PDB file of C-alpha atoms in Angstrom:
ATOM      1  CA  MET A   1      87.505 -21.245 114.266  1.00 83.00           C
ATOM      2  CA  ALA A   2      90.666 -21.045 115.082  1.00 90.00           C
ATOM      3  CA  ARG A   3      94.048 -21.393 112.680  1.00 94.00           C
ATOM      4  CA  ILE A   4      97.338 -22.903 113.419  1.00 97.00           C
ATOM      5  CA  VAL A   5      99.911 -19.780 113.235  1.00 97.00           C
ATOM      6  CA  LEU A   6     102.857 -21.800 114.532  1.00 98.00           C
ATOM      7  CA  ALA A   7     103.063 -25.432 114.703  1.00 98.00           C
ATOM      8  CA  GLN A   8     105.553 -27.992 116.634  1.00 98.00           C
ATOM      9  CA  ALA A   9     108.015 -27.519 114.532  1.00 98.00           C
ATOM     10  CA  ASP A  10     108.045 -23.306 114.495  1.00 98.00           C
ATOM     11  CA  VAL A  11     107.888 -23.194 118.515  1.00 98.00           C
ATOM     12  CA  GLN A  12     110.885 -25.073 118.521  1.00 98.00           C
ATOM     13  CA  ARG A  13     112.780 -23.016 116.363  1.00 98.00           C
ATOM     14  CA  ALA A  14     111.483 -20.202 117.924  1.00 98.00           C
ATOM     15  CA  LEU A  15     113.387 -21.095 121.650  1.00 98.00           C
ATOM     16  CA  THR A  16     116.249 -21.750 119.722  1.00 98.00           C
ATOM     17  CA  ARG A  17     116.710 -18.799 118.063  1.00 98.00           C
ATOM     18  CA  ILE A  18     115.763 -17.322 121.066  1.00 98.00           C
ATOM     19  CA  ALA A  19     118.368 -19.019 123.331  1.00 98.00           C
ATOM     20  CA  HIS A  20     121.127 -18.043 121.458  1.00 98.00           C
ATOM     21  CA  GLU A  21     120.273 -14.191 120.932  1.00 98.00           C
ATOM     22  CA  ILE A  22     119.925 -15.004 124.821  1.00 98.00           C
ATOM     23  CA  LEU A  23     123.148 -16.151 124.708  1.00 97.00           C
ATOM     24  CA  GLU A  24     124.983 -13.142 122.296  1.00 96.00           C
ATOM     25  CA  SER A  25     123.445 -10.665 124.590  1.00 96.00           C
ATOM     26  CA  ASN A  26     124.488 -11.570 127.424  1.00 94.00           C
ATOM     27  CA  ARG A  27     127.887 -12.884 126.173  1.00 90.00           C
ATOM     28  CA  GLY A  28     127.672 -16.449 127.636  1.00 86.00           C
ATOM     29  CA  SER A  29     125.530 -18.424 130.552  1.00 88.00           C
ATOM     30  CA  ASP A  30     127.691 -16.678 133.384  1.00 87.00           C
ATOM     31  CA  ASP A  31     125.149 -14.612 135.696  1.00 93.00           C
ATOM     32  CA  LEU A  32     122.050 -15.779 133.762  1.00 96.00           C
ATOM     33  CA  LEU A  33     118.564 -16.999 135.529  1.00 97.00           C
ATOM     34  CA  LEU A  34     115.290 -17.417 133.573  1.00 98.00           C
ATOM     35  CA  LEU A  35     112.381 -16.781 135.321  1.00 98.00           C
ATOM     36  CA  GLY A  36     109.294 -18.151 133.855  1.00 98.00           C
ATOM     37  CA  ILE A  37     105.861 -16.740 134.928  1.00 97.00           C
ATOM     38  CA  PRO A  38     102.918 -19.733 135.207  1.00 95.00           C
ATOM     39  CA  THR A  39     102.257 -22.282 133.741  1.00 92.00           C
ATOM     40  CA  ARG A  40     103.253 -21.590 130.269  1.00 97.00           C
ATOM     41  CA  GLY A  41     106.239 -19.260 130.954  1.00 98.00           C
ATOM     42  CA  THR A  42     107.965 -21.641 133.449  1.00 97.00           C
ATOM     43  CA  VAL A  43     107.520 -24.374 130.501  1.00 98.00           C
ATOM     44  CA  LEU A  44     109.520 -22.398 128.100  1.00 98.00           C
ATOM     45  CA  ALA A  45     111.600 -20.954 130.631  1.00 98.00           C
ATOM     46  CA  LYS A  46     112.849 -24.853 131.111  1.00 98.00           C
ATOM     47  CA  ARG A  47     112.815 -25.276 126.786  1.00 98.00           C
ATOM     48  CA  ILE A  48     115.167 -22.319 126.664  1.00 98.00           C
ATOM     49  CA  ALA A  49     117.244 -23.353 129.270  1.00 98.00           C
ATOM     50  CA  ALA A  50     117.700 -26.974 127.876  1.00 97.00           C
ATOM     51  CA  VAL A  51     118.792 -25.565 124.565  1.00 98.00           C
ATOM     52  CA  ILE A  52     121.095 -23.054 126.812  1.00 97.00           C
ATOM     53  CA  GLN A  53     123.094 -26.152 127.589  1.00 96.00           C
ATOM     54  CA  ARG A  54     123.342 -27.664 124.774  1.00 96.00           C
ATOM     55  CA  ILE A  55     125.348 -24.475 123.129  1.00 96.00           C
ATOM     56  CA  GLU A  56     127.444 -24.156 126.043  1.00 95.00           C
ATOM     57  CA  PRO A  57     128.201 -27.125 128.603  1.00 93.00           C
ATOM     58  CA  SER A  58     129.272 -25.189 131.072  1.00 91.00           C
ATOM     59  CA  ALA A  59     125.950 -23.232 131.738  1.00 92.00           C
ATOM     60  CA  PRO A  60     124.877 -23.279 135.261  1.00 91.00           C
ATOM     61  CA  ALA A  61     122.924 -26.906 135.324  1.00 89.00           C
ATOM     62  CA  GLU A  62     120.456 -24.978 137.292  1.00 92.00           C
ATOM     63  CA  LEU A  63     119.670 -22.450 135.113  1.00 96.00           C
ATOM     64  CA  ALA A  64     115.314 -21.965 134.475  1.00 97.00           C
ATOM     65  CA  GLY A  65     113.074 -21.470 137.295  1.00 97.00           C
ATOM     66  CA  SER A  66     109.523 -19.700 138.188  1.00 97.00           C
ATOM     67  CA  LEU A  67     107.962 -16.484 138.972  1.00 97.00           C
ATOM     68  CA  ASP A  68     104.471 -16.390 140.138  1.00 94.00           C
ATOM     69  CA  VAL A  69     103.108 -12.919 139.618  1.00 94.00           C
ATOM     70  CA  THR A  70      99.302 -14.074 141.495  1.00 90.00           C
ATOM     71  CA  MET A  71      99.725 -11.924 144.407  1.00 89.00           C
ATOM     72  CA  TYR A  72     101.099  -8.642 142.388  1.00 89.00           C
ATOM     73  CA  ARG A  73      98.636  -8.357 139.501  1.00 83.00           C
ATOM     74  CA  ASP A  74      96.204  -4.922 140.058  1.00 78.00           C
ATOM     75  CA  ASP A  75      93.398  -7.469 138.562  1.00 72.00           C
ATOM     76  CA  LEU A  76      93.451  -9.783 141.048  1.00 64.00           C
ATOM     77  CA  SER A  77      90.003  -7.909 143.602  1.00 61.00           C
ATOM     78  CA  ARG A  78      87.896  -8.594 139.917  1.00 63.00           C
ATOM     79  CA  SER A  79      89.282 -11.532 138.547  1.00 61.00           C
ATOM     80  CA  GLY A  80      88.675 -13.635 142.124  1.00 59.00           C
ATOM     81  CA  ILE A  81      90.786 -15.873 143.647  1.00 59.00           C
ATOM     82  CA  ARG A  82      93.052 -17.356 141.915  1.00 63.00           C
ATOM     83  CA  MET A  83      95.348 -20.545 143.306  1.00 67.00           C
ATOM     84  CA  PRO A  84      98.861 -19.052 143.478  1.00 71.00           C
ATOM     85  CA  SER A  85     102.221 -21.472 141.639  1.00 78.00           C
ATOM     86  CA  PRO A  86     105.283 -21.760 143.836  1.00 82.00           C
ATOM     87  CA  THR A  87     108.062 -19.453 142.792  1.00 89.00           C
ATOM     88  CA  GLU A  88     111.539 -21.307 142.484  1.00 92.00           C
ATOM     89  CA  ILE A  89     114.098 -19.895 142.003  1.00 93.00           C
ATOM     90  CA  PRO A  90     117.234 -21.841 141.613  1.00 90.00           C
ATOM     91  CA  ALA A  91     119.781 -19.319 142.796  1.00 87.00           C
ATOM     92  CA  THR A  92     119.837 -15.711 144.260  1.00 93.00           C
ATOM     93  CA  ILE A  93     118.735 -13.458 141.286  1.00 96.00           C
ATOM     94  CA  ASP A  94     121.100 -10.384 142.847  1.00 96.00           C
ATOM     95  CA  GLY A  95     123.965  -9.931 140.577  1.00 95.00           C
ATOM     96  CA  LYS A  96     122.222 -11.677 137.897  1.00 96.00           C
ATOM     97  CA  THR A  97     120.996 -11.149 134.379  1.00 97.00           C
ATOM     98  CA  VAL A  98     117.261 -12.284 134.941  1.00 98.00           C
ATOM     99  CA  VAL A  99     115.245 -13.132 131.604  1.00 98.00           C
ATOM    100  CA  LEU A 100     111.667 -13.131 132.374  1.00 98.00           C
ATOM    101  CA  VAL A 101     109.844 -15.583 130.350  1.00 98.00           C
ATOM    102  CA  ASP A 102     106.011 -15.902 128.984  1.00 98.00           C
ATOM    103  CA  ASP A 103     104.359 -17.432 126.246  1.00 98.00           C
ATOM    104  CA  VAL A 104     102.108 -14.046 125.115  1.00 98.00           C
ATOM    105  CA  LEU A 105     102.874 -10.504 125.756  1.00 98.00           C
ATOM    106  CA  TYR A 106      99.738  -8.856 125.300  1.00 96.00           C
ATOM    107  CA  SER A 107      98.535  -5.382 127.800  1.00 95.00           C
ATOM    108  CA  GLY A 108     102.134  -5.509 129.783  1.00 95.00           C
ATOM    109  CA  ARG A 109     100.364  -6.086 133.497  1.00 94.00           C
ATOM    110  CA  THR A 110     101.544  -9.660 133.406  1.00 95.00           C
ATOM    111  CA  ILE A 111     105.242  -8.628 133.254  1.00 97.00           C
ATOM    112  CA  ARG A 112     104.842  -5.352 135.192  1.00 96.00           C
ATOM    113  CA  SER A 113     103.417  -7.645 138.261  1.00 95.00           C
ATOM    114  CA  ALA A 114     106.363  -9.718 137.521  1.00 97.00           C
ATOM    115  CA  PHE A 115     109.016  -6.633 138.479  1.00 96.00           C
ATOM    116  CA  ASP A 116     107.590  -5.963 141.504  1.00 95.00           C
ATOM    117  CA  ALA A 117     107.422  -9.862 142.385  1.00 95.00           C
ATOM    118  CA  LEU A 118     111.207  -9.670 141.711  1.00 96.00           C
ATOM    119  CA  SER A 119     111.852  -6.107 143.091  1.00 94.00           C
ATOM    120  CA  ASP A 120     110.837  -8.199 146.656  1.00 94.00           C
ATOM    121  CA  LEU A 121     113.370 -11.019 145.650  1.00 95.00           C
ATOM    122  CA  GLY A 122     116.514  -8.814 145.383  1.00 95.00           C
ATOM    123  CA  ARG A 123     118.150  -6.925 143.188  1.00 96.00           C
ATOM    124  CA  ALA A 124     119.151  -8.222 139.553  1.00 97.00           C
ATOM    125  CA  ARG A 125     121.566  -7.150 137.507  1.00 97.00           C
ATOM    126  CA  ALA A 126     119.441  -6.809 134.094  1.00 97.00           C
ATOM    127  CA  VAL A 127     115.976  -7.494 133.712  1.00 98.00           C
ATOM    128  CA  ARG A 128     115.335  -8.443 130.105  1.00 98.00           C
ATOM    129  CA  LEU A 129     111.612 -10.410 128.621  1.00 98.00           C
ATOM    130  CA  ALA A 130     111.846 -13.086 125.748  1.00 98.00           C
ATOM    131  CA  VAL A 131     107.528 -14.370 124.535  1.00 98.00           C
ATOM    132  CA  LEU A 132     106.583 -17.117 122.350  1.00 98.00           C
ATOM    133  CA  VAL A 133     104.281 -14.282 121.276  1.00 98.00           C
ATOM    134  CA  ASP A 134     104.033 -10.446 120.898  1.00 98.00           C
ATOM    135  CA  ARG A 135     100.220  -9.870 119.628  1.00 97.00           C
ATOM    136  CA  GLY A 136     100.611  -5.796 120.726  1.00 93.00           C
ATOM    137  CA  HIS A 137      97.817  -4.164 122.495  1.00 94.00           C
ATOM    138  CA  ARG A 138     100.317  -3.205 124.948  1.00 95.00           C
ATOM    139  CA  GLU A 139      98.948  -0.827 128.043  1.00 94.00           C
ATOM    140  CA  PHE A 140     102.221  -0.686 129.799  1.00 95.00           C
ATOM    141  CA  PRO A 141     105.347   0.728 128.250  1.00 96.00           C
ATOM    142  CA  ILE A 142     106.856  -2.679 128.106  1.00 97.00           C
ATOM    143  CA  ARG A 143     108.216  -4.399 125.333  1.00 97.00           C
ATOM    144  CA  ALA A 144     110.189  -8.171 124.843  1.00 98.00           C
ATOM    145  CA  ASP A 145     113.687  -8.011 123.462  1.00 98.00           C
ATOM    146  CA  PHE A 146     113.661 -11.597 122.442  1.00 98.00           C
ATOM    147  CA  VAL A 147     110.339 -12.709 120.817  1.00 98.00           C
ATOM    148  CA  GLY A 148     109.283 -15.554 118.992  1.00 98.00           C
ATOM    149  CA  LYS A 149     106.851 -14.534 116.501  1.00 98.00           C
ATOM    150  CA  ASN A 150     105.647 -10.938 116.547  1.00 97.00           C
ATOM    151  CA  LEU A 151     101.282 -11.678 115.677  1.00 96.00           C
ATOM    152  CA  PRO A 152      99.754  -8.735 115.308  1.00 92.00           C
ATOM    153  CA  SER A 153      95.645  -9.386 116.310  1.00 93.00           C
ATOM    154  CA  ALA A 154      92.658  -7.318 116.817  1.00 94.00           C
ATOM    155  CA  ALA A 155      91.967  -6.673 120.559  1.00 92.00           C
ATOM    156  CA  SER A 156      88.653  -9.547 119.607  1.00 93.00           C
ATOM    157  CA  GLU A 157      91.153 -12.334 118.550  1.00 96.00           C
ATOM    158  CA  ARG A 158      92.150 -14.691 121.134  1.00 96.00           C
ATOM    159  CA  ILE A 159      95.947 -16.389 120.935  1.00 97.00           C
ATOM    160  CA  ASN A 160      95.994 -19.965 122.057  1.00 97.00           C
ATOM    161  CA  VAL A 161      99.375 -21.342 123.317  1.00 98.00           C
ATOM    162  CA  ARG A 162      99.355 -25.295 123.494  1.00 98.00           C
ATOM    163  CA  LEU A 163     102.331 -27.320 124.950  1.00 98.00           C
ATOM    164  CA  VAL A 164     102.356 -30.772 125.163  1.00 98.00           C
ATOM    165  CA  GLU A 165     103.748 -30.127 129.082  1.00 97.00           C
ATOM    166  CA  THR A 166     100.473 -28.046 130.374  1.00 96.00           C
ATOM    167  CA  ASP A 167      97.788 -29.361 127.807  1.00 96.00           C
ATOM    168  CA  ASP A 168      98.530 -32.760 126.094  1.00 95.00           C
ATOM    169  CA  VAL A 169      98.878 -31.695 122.728  1.00 96.00           C
ATOM    170  CA  GLU A 170     101.335 -31.357 120.206  1.00 97.00           C
ATOM    171  CA  ASP A 171     102.985 -27.935 120.803  1.00 98.00           C
ATOM    172  CA  HIS A 172     101.334 -24.855 118.674  1.00 98.00           C
ATOM    173  CA  VAL A 173     100.139 -21.182 118.333  1.00 98.00           C
ATOM    174  CA  SER A 174      96.539 -21.092 117.247  1.00 97.00           C
ATOM    175  CA  ILE A 175      94.012 -18.135 116.668  1.00 96.00           C
ATOM    176  CA  GLU A 176      90.202 -17.447 116.908  1.00 95.00           C
ATOM    177  CA  GLY A 177      88.047 -14.991 116.677  1.00 90.00           C
ATOM    178  CA  SER A 178      87.596 -12.751 113.872  1.00 78.00           C
ATOM    179  CA  PRO A 179      89.610  -9.239 113.223  1.00 74.00           C
ATOM    180  CA  GLU A 180      87.184  -6.078 114.317  1.00 65.00           C
TER     181      GLU A 180
END
């Protein structure tokens, strides 16, 4: 049985807070680029970009894109063939502060893959990480700079992020399974 830990309003509040924190830490939107990791990370990056553009109307119109990490994953041979999503970067990453956006931070393997993918695209001035949920259990020394909700969980539990754009249901985050 799944229990909801973030309802629609909570998700929106978390994204608004993350947008404010990104602007504060970057001192504005100049040279800022948000890259979501498909699928839900891309949706979240676009939503955060929209909030930033409302807060700071001078922000670039093309603030968000997506970064596919499929071919950089270290578990590709074990998990079978995956269809890559298109990488869509609205501007060069050279000299920019790139904020990687993902829905759930777990082992850190996806983010490690994103670092490899980014290095093939250029040289960012800085790379930051924004996640809606940080659930712990890191296998790599990676931490998020901007977190919507820290949600300690057992490895046996599953965190589900559902968004209207991808899942055709009201936004929410749920946890299912039983703690060990």
